[in-house]
Short mmCIF file of C-alpha atoms and ligand atoms in Angstrom, two decimals:
data_model
loop_
_atom_site.label_atom_id
_atom_site.label_comp_id
_atom_site.label_asym_id
_atom_site.label_seq_id
_atom_site.Cartn_x
_atom_site.Cartn_y
_atom_site.Cartn_z
CA UNK A 29 -22.52 17.40 27.96
CA UNK A 30 -21.32 20.87 26.88
CA UNK A 31 -18.24 21.37 24.75
CA UNK A 32 -16.61 23.18 27.72
CA UNK A 33 -17.10 20.24 30.13
CA UNK A 34 -15.94 17.56 27.53
CA UNK A 35 -12.78 19.63 26.85
CA UNK A 36 -12.16 20.51 30.46
CA UNK A 37 -8.79 18.81 30.53
CA UNK A 38 -6.19 18.32 27.87
CA UNK A 39 -6.38 14.90 26.13
CA UNK A 40 -3.96 12.18 27.30
CA UNK A 41 -0.51 12.90 25.85
CA UNK A 42 1.97 10.37 24.55
CA UNK A 43 4.43 11.29 27.31
CA UNK A 44 1.76 10.57 30.03
CA UNK A 45 0.82 7.26 28.22
CA UNK A 46 4.54 6.21 27.99
CA UNK A 47 5.39 6.98 31.55
CA UNK A 48 2.25 5.10 32.87
CA UNK A 49 3.23 2.18 30.68
CA UNK A 50 6.81 2.19 32.08
CA UNK A 51 5.17 2.19 35.56
CA UNK A 52 3.08 -0.79 34.66
CA UNK A 53 -0.26 0.80 33.72
CA UNK A 54 -1.87 0.69 30.31
CA UNK A 55 -3.78 3.92 29.67
CA UNK A 56 -6.18 4.60 26.96
CA UNK A 57 -9.10 6.90 26.05
CA UNK A 58 -12.84 6.64 25.87
CA UNK A 59 -14.98 8.86 23.65
CA UNK A 60 -17.73 10.49 25.63
CA UNK A 61 -19.64 10.88 22.40
CA UNK A 62 -19.57 7.44 20.72
CA UNK A 63 -18.03 5.26 23.46
CA UNK A 64 -15.06 4.20 21.22
CA UNK A 65 -12.03 3.21 23.25
CA UNK A 66 -8.42 3.27 22.09
CA UNK A 67 -5.02 2.40 23.43
CA UNK A 68 -3.40 5.01 21.08
CA UNK A 69 -4.14 8.47 22.56
CA UNK A 70 -5.28 11.11 20.09
CA UNK A 71 -6.53 14.68 20.15
CA UNK A 72 -10.00 13.66 18.89
CA UNK A 73 -11.84 10.35 18.59
CA UNK A 74 -10.65 8.15 15.67
CA UNK A 75 -14.19 7.04 15.02
CA UNK A 76 -16.40 10.07 15.34
CA UNK A 77 -14.04 13.01 15.56
CA UNK A 78 -15.31 14.25 18.90
CA UNK A 79 -12.79 16.05 21.17
CA UNK A 80 -14.61 14.72 24.20
CA UNK A 81 -12.10 12.17 25.41
CA UNK A 82 -11.54 10.80 28.85
CA UNK A 83 -8.52 9.02 30.07
CA UNK A 84 -9.11 5.41 31.15
CA UNK A 85 -7.02 2.67 32.62
CA UNK A 86 -7.40 -0.27 30.18
CA UNK A 87 -8.11 -3.82 31.29
CA UNK A 88 -5.03 -5.94 31.96
CA UNK A 89 -6.61 -9.14 30.59
CA UNK A 90 -7.37 -9.61 26.87
CA UNK A 91 -7.66 -12.05 24.00
CA UNK A 92 -5.32 -12.42 21.04
CA UNK A 93 -7.12 -10.84 17.96
CA UNK A 94 -4.32 -11.40 15.48
CA UNK A 95 -0.60 -12.14 15.69
CA UNK A 96 2.59 -12.46 13.63
CA UNK A 97 6.04 -13.69 14.25
CA UNK A 98 8.70 -11.35 12.81
CA UNK A 99 11.80 -13.00 11.63
CA UNK A 100 13.28 -10.15 9.68
CA UNK A 101 13.60 -7.24 12.02
CA UNK A 102 14.18 -3.53 11.36
CA UNK A 103 17.53 -1.97 12.26
CA UNK A 104 17.64 -1.50 16.09
CA UNK A 105 15.58 -4.69 16.80
CA UNK A 106 18.28 -7.41 16.88
CA UNK A 107 17.75 -10.67 18.56
CA UNK A 108 15.95 -12.99 16.03
CA UNK A 109 12.24 -13.75 16.00
CA UNK A 110 9.71 -12.04 18.13
CA UNK A 111 5.88 -11.83 18.15
CA UNK A 112 3.68 -8.78 17.71
CA UNK A 113 0.02 -9.11 18.31
CA UNK A 114 -3.31 -7.07 18.32
CA UNK A 115 -4.84 -7.81 21.73
CA UNK A 116 -8.68 -7.36 22.19
CA UNK A 117 -9.34 -5.66 25.52
CA UNK A 118 -13.03 -5.63 25.16
CA UNK A 119 -13.81 -2.05 24.04
CA UNK A 120 -10.28 -1.21 22.98
CA UNK A 121 -7.58 -3.09 20.99
CA UNK A 122 -3.80 -2.57 21.54
CA UNK A 123 -0.75 -3.48 19.48
CA UNK A 124 1.77 -5.24 21.66
CA UNK A 125 4.69 -7.49 21.95
CA UNK A 126 3.55 -11.06 22.73
CA UNK A 127 5.58 -13.66 24.74
CA UNK A 128 4.77 -17.25 24.55
CA UNK A 129 2.82 -19.12 22.00
CA UNK A 130 -0.79 -17.89 22.43
CA UNK A 131 -2.80 -17.94 19.22
CA UNK A 132 -5.90 -16.07 18.03
CA UNK A 133 -8.67 -16.47 20.72
CA UNK A 134 -6.31 -17.35 23.61
CA UNK A 135 -6.43 -15.31 26.79
CA UNK A 136 -3.24 -13.20 27.57
CA UNK A 137 -2.28 -10.74 30.28
CA UNK A 138 -0.65 -7.40 30.29
CA UNK A 139 2.82 -7.82 32.01
CA UNK A 140 4.41 -4.36 31.53
CA UNK A 141 6.56 -2.66 29.08
CA UNK A 142 9.10 -4.16 26.66
CA UNK A 143 12.46 -3.99 28.30
CA UNK A 144 15.67 -2.48 26.98
CA UNK A 145 13.91 -0.02 24.70
CA UNK A 146 14.01 3.80 24.84
CA UNK A 147 10.46 4.04 23.65
CA UNK A 148 8.08 1.63 25.55
CA UNK A 149 5.78 -0.86 23.97
CA UNK A 150 3.04 -2.85 25.76
CA UNK A 151 4.00 -6.48 26.59
CA UNK A 152 1.48 -9.27 26.93
CA UNK A 153 2.00 -12.93 27.86
CA UNK B 29 -15.31 20.06 -16.98
CA UNK B 30 -13.37 18.00 -19.53
CA UNK B 31 -12.41 14.30 -19.59
CA UNK B 32 -8.86 13.25 -18.89
CA UNK B 33 -6.88 10.85 -21.14
CA UNK B 34 -3.58 9.07 -20.61
CA UNK B 35 -1.69 9.65 -24.00
CA UNK B 36 1.75 8.57 -23.20
CA UNK B 37 3.34 5.86 -21.05
CA UNK B 38 6.84 4.88 -20.04
CA UNK B 39 8.70 2.85 -17.44
CA UNK B 40 12.07 1.43 -16.74
CA UNK B 41 12.66 -2.23 -16.07
CA UNK B 42 12.17 -2.88 -12.31
CA UNK B 43 15.14 -4.42 -10.54
CA UNK B 44 18.65 -2.90 -9.73
CA UNK B 45 19.56 0.46 -11.21
CA UNK B 46 22.88 1.86 -9.97
CA UNK B 47 22.37 5.44 -11.00
CA UNK B 48 20.86 8.60 -9.57
CA UNK B 49 17.15 9.17 -9.35
CA UNK B 50 17.11 11.97 -12.02
CA UNK B 51 18.72 9.67 -14.57
CA UNK B 52 16.50 6.76 -13.79
CA UNK B 53 13.40 8.97 -13.95
CA UNK B 54 14.43 10.60 -17.26
CA UNK B 55 14.28 7.18 -19.02
CA UNK B 56 10.60 6.69 -18.00
CA UNK B 57 9.60 10.36 -18.69
CA UNK B 58 11.11 10.48 -22.20
CA UNK B 59 9.57 7.18 -23.11
CA UNK B 60 6.22 8.76 -22.11
CA UNK B 61 6.86 11.90 -23.99
CA UNK B 62 7.85 10.04 -27.16
CA UNK B 63 4.83 7.73 -26.84
CA UNK B 64 2.51 10.68 -26.44
CA UNK B 65 4.23 12.72 -29.24
CA UNK B 66 5.09 15.63 -26.95
CA UNK B 67 8.23 17.52 -26.11
CA UNK B 68 9.09 19.07 -22.64
CA UNK B 69 7.96 22.51 -23.94
CA UNK B 70 4.39 21.06 -24.23
CA UNK B 71 4.19 20.04 -20.54
CA UNK B 72 2.31 22.49 -18.28
CA UNK B 73 2.86 20.81 -14.82
CA UNK B 74 4.54 17.96 -13.06
CA UNK B 75 3.06 15.56 -10.44
CA UNK B 76 5.71 13.41 -8.75
CA UNK B 77 5.44 10.44 -6.52
CA UNK B 78 8.49 9.60 -4.38
CA UNK B 79 7.88 8.20 -0.90
CA UNK B 80 11.15 7.89 0.86
CA UNK B 81 13.99 9.78 -0.98
CA UNK B 82 14.53 11.98 2.05
CA UNK B 83 15.46 8.90 4.15
CA UNK B 84 16.94 6.55 1.57
CA UNK B 85 18.92 8.98 -0.67
CA UNK B 86 19.27 12.16 1.52
CA UNK B 87 17.35 13.84 -1.42
CA UNK B 88 14.41 16.11 -0.97
CA UNK B 89 12.66 18.85 -3.01
CA UNK B 90 12.87 16.28 -5.74
CA UNK B 91 10.09 17.49 -8.12
CA UNK B 92 11.81 20.63 -9.40
CA UNK B 93 15.08 18.79 -9.52
CA UNK B 94 13.61 15.98 -11.70
CA UNK B 95 11.62 18.53 -13.81
CA UNK B 96 14.92 20.42 -14.57
CA UNK B 97 16.65 17.20 -15.38
CA UNK B 98 14.01 16.33 -18.03
CA UNK B 99 13.79 19.91 -19.53
CA UNK B 100 10.56 21.16 -18.00
CA UNK B 101 11.92 23.68 -15.38
CA UNK B 102 9.61 26.41 -14.58
CA UNK B 103 6.28 24.44 -14.49
CA UNK B 104 4.44 24.10 -11.27
CA UNK B 105 5.78 20.93 -9.63
CA UNK B 106 4.39 18.98 -6.71
CA UNK B 107 5.61 15.92 -4.97
CA UNK B 108 3.23 13.34 -3.18
CA UNK B 109 3.99 10.99 -0.35
CA UNK B 110 1.47 8.35 0.68
CA UNK B 111 3.64 5.34 1.36
CA UNK B 112 3.03 2.83 -1.39
CA UNK B 113 0.08 4.67 -2.75
CA UNK B 114 2.33 7.62 -3.56
CA UNK B 115 2.18 7.97 -7.37
CA UNK B 116 -1.50 7.04 -7.87
CA UNK B 117 -2.30 9.99 -5.52
CA UNK B 118 0.00 12.17 -7.80
CA UNK B 119 -2.05 10.75 -10.71
CA UNK B 120 -5.33 11.65 -9.13
CA UNK B 121 -4.39 15.28 -8.60
CA UNK B 122 -2.94 15.58 -12.11
CA UNK B 123 -6.27 14.16 -13.59
CA UNK B 124 -8.30 16.66 -11.34
CA UNK B 125 -6.27 19.56 -12.59
CA UNK B 126 -6.76 18.56 -16.30
CA UNK B 127 -10.51 17.96 -15.67
CA UNK B 128 -10.78 21.39 -14.08
CA UNK B 129 -8.95 22.93 -16.92
CA UNK B 130 -6.06 24.22 -14.73
CA UNK B 131 -3.56 22.44 -16.91
CA UNK B 132 -3.65 20.96 -20.47
CA UNK B 133 -0.76 18.56 -20.62
CA UNK B 134 0.88 17.21 -17.49
CA UNK B 135 3.60 14.79 -16.60
CA UNK B 136 2.90 12.31 -13.78
CA UNK B 137 5.67 10.12 -12.62
CA UNK B 138 7.08 8.10 -9.74
CA UNK B 139 10.70 7.01 -9.00
CA UNK B 140 12.30 5.13 -6.14
CA UNK B 141 15.47 3.16 -5.33
CA UNK B 142 15.04 0.44 -2.60
CA UNK B 143 17.45 -2.34 -3.41
CA UNK B 144 20.29 -3.18 -1.03
CA UNK B 145 22.68 -3.19 -4.04
CA UNK B 146 22.13 0.46 -4.70
CA UNK B 147 21.35 1.86 -1.31
CA UNK B 148 20.62 0.70 2.31
CA UNK B 149 20.89 -2.81 3.63
CA UNK B 150 17.91 -4.97 4.52
CA UNK B 151 17.51 -3.95 8.24
CA UNK B 152 17.83 -0.35 7.40
CA UNK B 153 15.34 -0.53 4.60
CA UNK B 154 12.99 -2.64 6.68
CA UNK B 155 13.14 0.14 9.33
CA UNK B 156 12.42 2.79 6.72
CA UNK B 157 9.44 0.89 5.39
CA UNK B 158 8.25 0.47 9.07
CA UNK B 159 8.25 4.27 9.30
CA UNK B 160 4.80 4.22 7.59
CA UNK B 161 3.46 2.59 10.78
CA UNK B 162 2.44 4.77 13.71
CA UNK B 163 5.59 6.36 15.15
CA UNK B 164 4.55 6.20 18.81
CA UNK B 165 2.08 3.24 19.04
CA UNK B 166 3.39 0.83 16.46
CA UNK B 167 7.06 1.30 15.59
CA UNK B 168 8.31 0.64 19.26
CA UNK B 169 6.88 -2.99 19.09
CA UNK B 170 9.30 -3.76 16.19
CA UNK B 171 6.36 -4.12 13.78
CA UNK B 172 7.59 -4.33 10.16
CA UNK B 173 5.51 -4.07 6.92
CA UNK B 174 5.48 -7.73 6.38
CA UNK B 175 4.28 -7.97 9.93
CA UNK B 176 1.44 -5.39 9.28
CA UNK B 177 0.11 -7.53 6.48
CA UNK B 178 0.91 -10.65 8.55
CA UNK B 179 -1.50 -9.41 11.12
CA UNK B 180 -4.20 -8.67 8.63
CA UNK B 181 -3.65 -12.00 6.83
CA UNK B 182 -3.44 -14.13 10.02
CA UNK B 183 -6.83 -12.81 10.99
CA UNK B 184 -8.21 -13.59 7.53
CA UNK B 185 -6.92 -17.17 7.87
CA UNK B 186 -8.72 -17.48 11.31
CA UNK B 187 -11.91 -15.95 10.06
CA UNK B 188 -12.22 -17.72 6.70
CA UNK B 189 -9.80 -20.78 6.84
CA UNK B 190 -7.47 -19.26 4.13
CA UNK B 191 -4.35 -21.44 4.07
CA UNK B 192 -0.61 -20.98 3.39
CA UNK B 193 -1.01 -23.02 0.23
CA UNK B 194 -3.62 -20.64 -1.04
CA UNK B 195 -1.35 -17.63 -0.25
CA UNK B 196 1.51 -19.47 -2.11
CA UNK B 197 -0.82 -19.91 -5.09
CA UNK B 198 -0.98 -16.03 -5.56
CA UNK B 199 2.96 -15.94 -5.65
CA UNK B 200 2.97 -18.86 -8.17
CA UNK B 201 0.36 -17.06 -10.44
CA UNK B 202 2.10 -13.66 -10.35
CA UNK B 203 5.50 -15.15 -11.04
CA UNK B 204 4.08 -16.91 -13.97
CA UNK B 205 2.61 -13.64 -15.28
CA UNK B 206 5.98 -11.96 -14.64
CA UNK B 207 7.77 -14.38 -16.98
CA UNK B 208 5.63 -12.74 -19.83
CA UNK B 209 6.61 -9.22 -18.75
CA UNK B 210 10.11 -8.08 -20.01
CA UNK B 211 10.20 -5.31 -17.48
CA UNK B 212 9.60 -7.66 -14.43
CA UNK B 213 12.20 -8.04 -11.88
CA UNK B 214 11.65 -11.83 -11.60
CA UNK B 215 11.41 -13.80 -14.79
CA UNK B 216 11.20 -17.40 -13.45
CA UNK B 217 8.30 -19.59 -12.64
CA UNK B 218 8.03 -21.00 -9.04
CA UNK B 219 5.95 -23.71 -7.36
CA UNK B 220 3.86 -23.79 -4.23
CA UNK B 221 6.57 -26.03 -2.62
CA UNK B 222 9.20 -23.30 -3.49
CA UNK B 223 7.18 -20.80 -1.55
CA UNK B 224 6.43 -23.11 1.46
CA UNK B 225 9.97 -24.14 1.76
CA UNK B 226 11.28 -20.52 2.00
CA UNK B 227 12.37 -18.80 5.23
CA UNK B 228 9.73 -16.89 7.35
CA UNK B 229 9.88 -13.11 7.01
CA UNK B 230 6.80 -12.38 9.13
CA UNK B 231 4.23 -15.18 9.57
CA UNK B 232 2.35 -16.29 7.64
CA UNK B 233 4.59 -14.87 4.87
CA UNK B 234 7.72 -16.59 3.73
CA UNK B 235 10.28 -14.96 1.44
CA UNK B 236 8.39 -15.67 -1.80
CA UNK B 237 5.14 -14.35 -0.36
CA UNK B 238 6.79 -10.93 -0.29
CA UNK B 239 7.51 -8.48 -3.09
CA UNK B 240 11.17 -7.66 -3.57
CA UNK B 241 13.10 -4.42 -2.94
CA UNK B 242 13.28 -2.69 -6.23
CA UNK B 243 14.56 0.26 -8.14
CA UNK B 244 12.65 1.76 -10.95
CA UNK B 245 10.66 4.62 -12.42
CA UNK B 246 7.32 5.00 -14.24
CA UNK B 247 5.69 7.92 -16.09
CA UNK B 248 2.47 8.90 -17.87
CA UNK B 249 1.39 11.93 -19.88
CA UNK B 250 -2.16 13.13 -19.10
CA UNK B 251 -4.22 15.55 -21.10
CA UNK B 252 -7.81 16.47 -21.93
CA UNK B 253 -9.89 14.75 -24.63
CA UNK B 254 -9.55 17.60 -27.12
CA UNK B 255 -5.80 17.77 -27.03
CA UNK B 256 -5.58 13.98 -26.93
CA UNK B 257 -7.19 13.90 -30.39
CA UNK B 258 -4.34 16.00 -31.90
CA UNK B 259 -1.46 13.84 -30.41
CA UNK B 260 0.27 10.64 -31.64
CA UNK B 261 -0.29 8.70 -28.53
CA UNK B 262 -3.17 6.24 -28.54
CA UNK B 263 -5.40 7.61 -25.72
CA UNK B 264 -6.90 5.75 -22.81
CA UNK B 265 -9.79 7.40 -20.82
CA UNK B 266 -9.82 7.95 -17.11
CA UNK B 267 -13.27 6.82 -16.15
CA UNK B 268 -13.13 7.19 -12.44
CA UNK B 269 -10.84 7.54 -9.45
CA UNK B 270 -11.60 6.80 -5.82
CA UNK B 271 -9.44 7.79 -2.91
CA UNK B 272 -10.01 6.93 0.76
CA UNK B 273 -8.29 6.52 4.04
CA UNK B 274 -8.71 4.51 7.27
CA UNK B 275 -7.59 5.08 10.84
CA UNK B 276 -4.01 4.63 12.06
CA UNK B 277 -2.85 2.68 14.04
CA UNK B 278 -4.20 -0.69 12.79
CA UNK B 279 -5.34 -1.73 16.18
CA UNK B 280 -8.01 1.02 15.96
CA UNK B 281 -9.45 -0.35 12.70
CA UNK B 282 -13.04 -1.67 13.01
CA UNK B 283 -12.15 -4.66 10.90
CA UNK B 284 -8.66 -5.96 10.15
CA UNK B 285 -9.60 -7.99 7.05
CA UNK B 286 -11.85 -5.44 5.37
CA UNK B 287 -9.14 -3.00 4.17
CA UNK B 288 -11.99 -0.47 4.38
CA UNK B 289 -10.22 2.26 2.48
CA UNK B 290 -10.05 0.02 -0.55
CA UNK B 291 -13.80 -0.81 -0.28
CA UNK B 292 -14.61 3.00 -0.01
CA UNK B 293 -12.27 3.98 -2.82
CA UNK B 294 -13.63 1.22 -5.00
CA UNK B 295 -17.30 2.40 -4.51
CA UNK B 296 -16.30 5.87 -5.43
CA UNK B 297 -14.43 4.78 -8.53
CA UNK B 298 -17.14 2.35 -9.62
CA UNK B 299 -19.80 5.09 -9.24
CA UNK B 300 -17.73 7.68 -11.03
CA UNK B 301 -17.17 5.37 -13.94
CA UNK B 302 -20.77 4.15 -13.95
CA UNK B 303 -19.53 0.61 -13.78
CA UNK B 304 -19.03 -2.33 -11.42
CA UNK B 305 -16.75 -5.30 -10.76
CA UNK B 306 -18.52 -7.53 -13.21
CA UNK B 307 -17.76 -5.14 -16.11
CA UNK B 308 -13.96 -5.16 -15.56
CA UNK B 309 -11.71 -7.09 -18.04
CA UNK B 310 -8.32 -6.75 -16.25
CA UNK B 311 -7.15 -5.54 -12.86
CA UNK B 312 -3.82 -4.70 -11.19
CA UNK B 313 -3.85 -4.86 -7.47
CA UNK B 314 -1.29 -3.95 -4.83
CA UNK B 315 0.11 -7.46 -3.96
CA UNK B 316 2.99 -6.26 -1.67
CA UNK B 317 2.40 -9.64 0.03
CA UNK B 318 0.38 -12.64 -1.25
CA UNK B 319 -2.17 -11.93 1.56
CA UNK B 320 -2.63 -8.41 0.34
CA UNK B 321 -3.94 -9.65 -3.04
CA UNK B 322 -6.41 -11.88 -1.24
CA UNK B 323 -7.78 -8.93 0.88
CA UNK B 324 -7.70 -6.65 -2.36
CA UNK B 325 -9.86 -8.78 -4.58
CA UNK B 326 -12.42 -9.12 -1.83
CA UNK B 327 -12.46 -5.41 -1.20
CA UNK B 328 -12.91 -4.69 -4.90
CA UNK B 329 -15.86 -7.19 -4.89
CA UNK B 330 -14.32 -9.38 -7.55
CA UNK B 331 -15.01 -12.35 -5.27
CA UNK B 332 -17.15 -12.75 -2.09
CA UNK B 333 -15.54 -11.99 1.30
CA UNK B 334 -13.68 -15.14 2.44
CA UNK B 335 -13.22 -16.47 -1.08
CA UNK B 336 -10.09 -14.52 -1.95
CA UNK B 337 -7.86 -17.30 -0.89
CA UNK B 338 -9.29 -19.76 -3.31
CA UNK B 339 -9.21 -17.44 -6.28
CA UNK B 340 -5.61 -18.10 -7.38
CA UNK B 341 -5.89 -21.81 -6.57
CA UNK B 342 -8.94 -22.16 -8.91
CA UNK B 343 -7.33 -20.15 -11.68
CA UNK B 344 -10.09 -17.35 -11.38
CA UNK B 345 -7.43 -14.61 -11.33
CA UNK B 346 -4.95 -16.08 -13.82
CA UNK B 347 -4.41 -14.45 -17.18
CA UNK B 348 -6.82 -16.86 -18.76
CA UNK B 349 -9.19 -16.87 -15.85
CA UNK B 350 -12.59 -15.13 -15.24
CA UNK B 351 -10.88 -11.83 -14.09
CA UNK B 352 -7.18 -11.67 -14.70
CA UNK B 353 -5.41 -10.02 -11.68
CA UNK B 354 -1.94 -8.68 -12.06
CA UNK B 355 -1.04 -9.68 -15.55
CA UNK B 356 2.13 -7.69 -15.24
CA UNK B 357 3.37 -9.99 -12.46
CA UNK B 358 2.23 -7.45 -9.81
CA UNK B 359 4.42 -6.05 -7.17
CA UNK B 360 5.35 -9.72 -6.37
CA UNK B 361 7.16 -10.49 -9.63
CA UNK B 362 7.31 -7.12 -11.52
CA UNK B 363 8.86 -5.39 -8.51
CA UNK B 364 7.91 -2.57 -6.14
CA UNK B 365 9.93 0.65 -6.32
CA UNK B 366 7.48 2.29 -3.89
CA UNK B 367 6.90 5.73 -5.45
CA UNK B 368 6.92 4.27 -8.96
CA UNK B 369 4.27 1.40 -8.35
CA UNK B 370 0.98 3.30 -8.75
CA UNK B 371 1.95 4.76 -12.07
CA UNK B 372 3.47 1.50 -13.21
CA UNK B 373 0.16 -0.20 -12.62
CA UNK B 374 -1.41 2.48 -15.06
CA UNK B 375 1.31 1.88 -17.62
CA UNK B 376 0.49 -1.87 -17.58
CA UNK B 377 -3.33 -1.20 -17.86
CA UNK B 378 -2.87 1.36 -20.71
CA UNK B 379 -0.87 -1.26 -22.66
CA UNK B 380 -3.63 -3.79 -21.96
CA UNK B 381 -6.38 -1.35 -23.14
CA UNK B 382 -4.30 -0.53 -26.27
CA UNK B 383 -3.81 -4.24 -27.05
CA UNK B 384 -0.05 -3.76 -26.72
CA UNK B 385 0.66 -6.20 -23.90
CA UNK B 386 2.20 -8.87 -25.99
CA UNK B 387 2.23 -12.46 -24.44
CA UNK B 388 0.34 -11.22 -21.37
CA UNK B 389 -2.45 -9.49 -23.34
CA UNK B 390 -5.96 -10.00 -21.92
CA UNK B 391 -7.99 -10.47 -25.13
CA UNK B 392 -10.31 -7.67 -25.88
CA UNK B 393 -9.61 -5.74 -22.73
CA UNK B 394 -11.86 -2.67 -22.66
CA UNK B 395 -12.13 -1.68 -18.96
CA UNK B 396 -9.38 -1.92 -16.36
CA UNK B 397 -8.87 -1.13 -12.69
CA UNK B 398 -5.87 -0.32 -10.62
CA UNK B 399 -5.82 -0.74 -6.77
CA UNK B 400 -2.86 0.97 -5.15
CA UNK B 401 -2.64 0.82 -1.33
CA UNK B 402 -0.51 2.70 1.13
CA UNK B 403 0.69 1.84 4.56
CA UNK B 404 -1.52 -0.55 6.51
CA UNK B 405 -4.28 0.06 3.98
CA UNK B 406 -4.82 3.43 5.60
CA UNK B 407 -4.71 4.86 2.08
CA UNK B 408 -6.11 3.31 -1.10
CA UNK B 409 -6.45 4.86 -4.59
CA UNK B 410 -8.59 3.00 -7.11
CA UNK B 411 -8.46 4.07 -10.80
CA UNK B 412 -10.59 2.84 -13.57
CA UNK B 413 -9.32 3.25 -17.20
CA UNK B 414 -11.25 2.61 -20.39
CA UNK B 415 -10.05 1.96 -23.90
CA UNK B 416 -11.11 4.21 -26.78
CA UNK B 417 -14.24 2.80 -28.45
ZN1 ZN C 512 -16.17 8.98 19.25
#
């Protein structure tokens, strides 16, 4: 693929990622050079540096890769304990809020965006 | 190219200091000047570490402010920000400038105030610490820094069977070391039961798995080997520095338990110093959380991958063990004023190499390593120091 083709369109922006998330779709990027996938859009591939990135719709089913229950929250995150997890989606991993008691290795599903926040975060259950 | 030497060291006690940053920093800087046998007029440049002053103190452009306060106005000043690896990055650049002959005698220091007593409350400070996580793809989840290391450590427990009791043993060891350090924030021994009975901060970490919020300052004077020979301060050699980064956000890391930047920085430092993990006598690692020490000693190749959890339980990393880790008490007991931590590790190791560490002296220490990590291990600086032989 020529540089022109791979850079034909602007890379997925945060605004596009955030509005899709609010509409119930988890977008990501796939590197056309090395195949690396991410749920955190960038201007170039985090693994190989290539600017050849295509926007992909990420799988809605995944497996918990790691998790933590946060009891001492930052300012603006009132409401006691909540769980944050790294979810393995196959090629990509995503940091998300996790509802329920799934542990590492358990299957979980993308259920939308964390409610009541100005800035969206993926929610899995 | 010339070799760099640490010729003067100073640091405040870590804990609560209810006075402005310049006054706090001056105590550490003048202690380092006096130890080296230099005056402000001898200093050619200033390298400052301060991570969060803009957010916590509404105070920026700090390097020339602090330089003026300690009587070295006019010299080139620079401030570094790399989360918790802030002042070891300042130190690295100071060393490079001395090695290159750009400067002859430089002041390197770090200062930060993080305690609720002197500044912001716990939720606000937790939020400021969380600002080292990715602004768009991590912060909106409510991830905190205990949570970041909670994710790394939970995965380590899953892969290797590391237990909460093993994590607690790291806190017990470092608290015991801290009782021997008059500058440590915590001076009391604790038990594994004390740790396990504490409230959860971010699982698997309970309160005593976490380092405290601290105020404090640390400083060193760095010069070349020629000038070092003419000064009063007992010189310690800078044998090698490694500095590496890893991807942000953490979900994109190839391996959550590797802390890859620490492995890369350690390889660079070992190679530069012509040495390896078996040749080290004493080590200070970045134990912001008990799990961070477990990951660090594996990344530095002090133990095999997966065996980090057992090291503290088995006494391997205790003061009298095979490889003493965090004789100062570490961040856990000594305290962690973010921008001061990297230089404070070098202050401790310089004392160890000089044989000046008192009750926590590692007998005959000749080669020492500091591991200073920033953010979710996206930055690590590893420094190897050697005593004069
Ligand atoms: Zn790539």
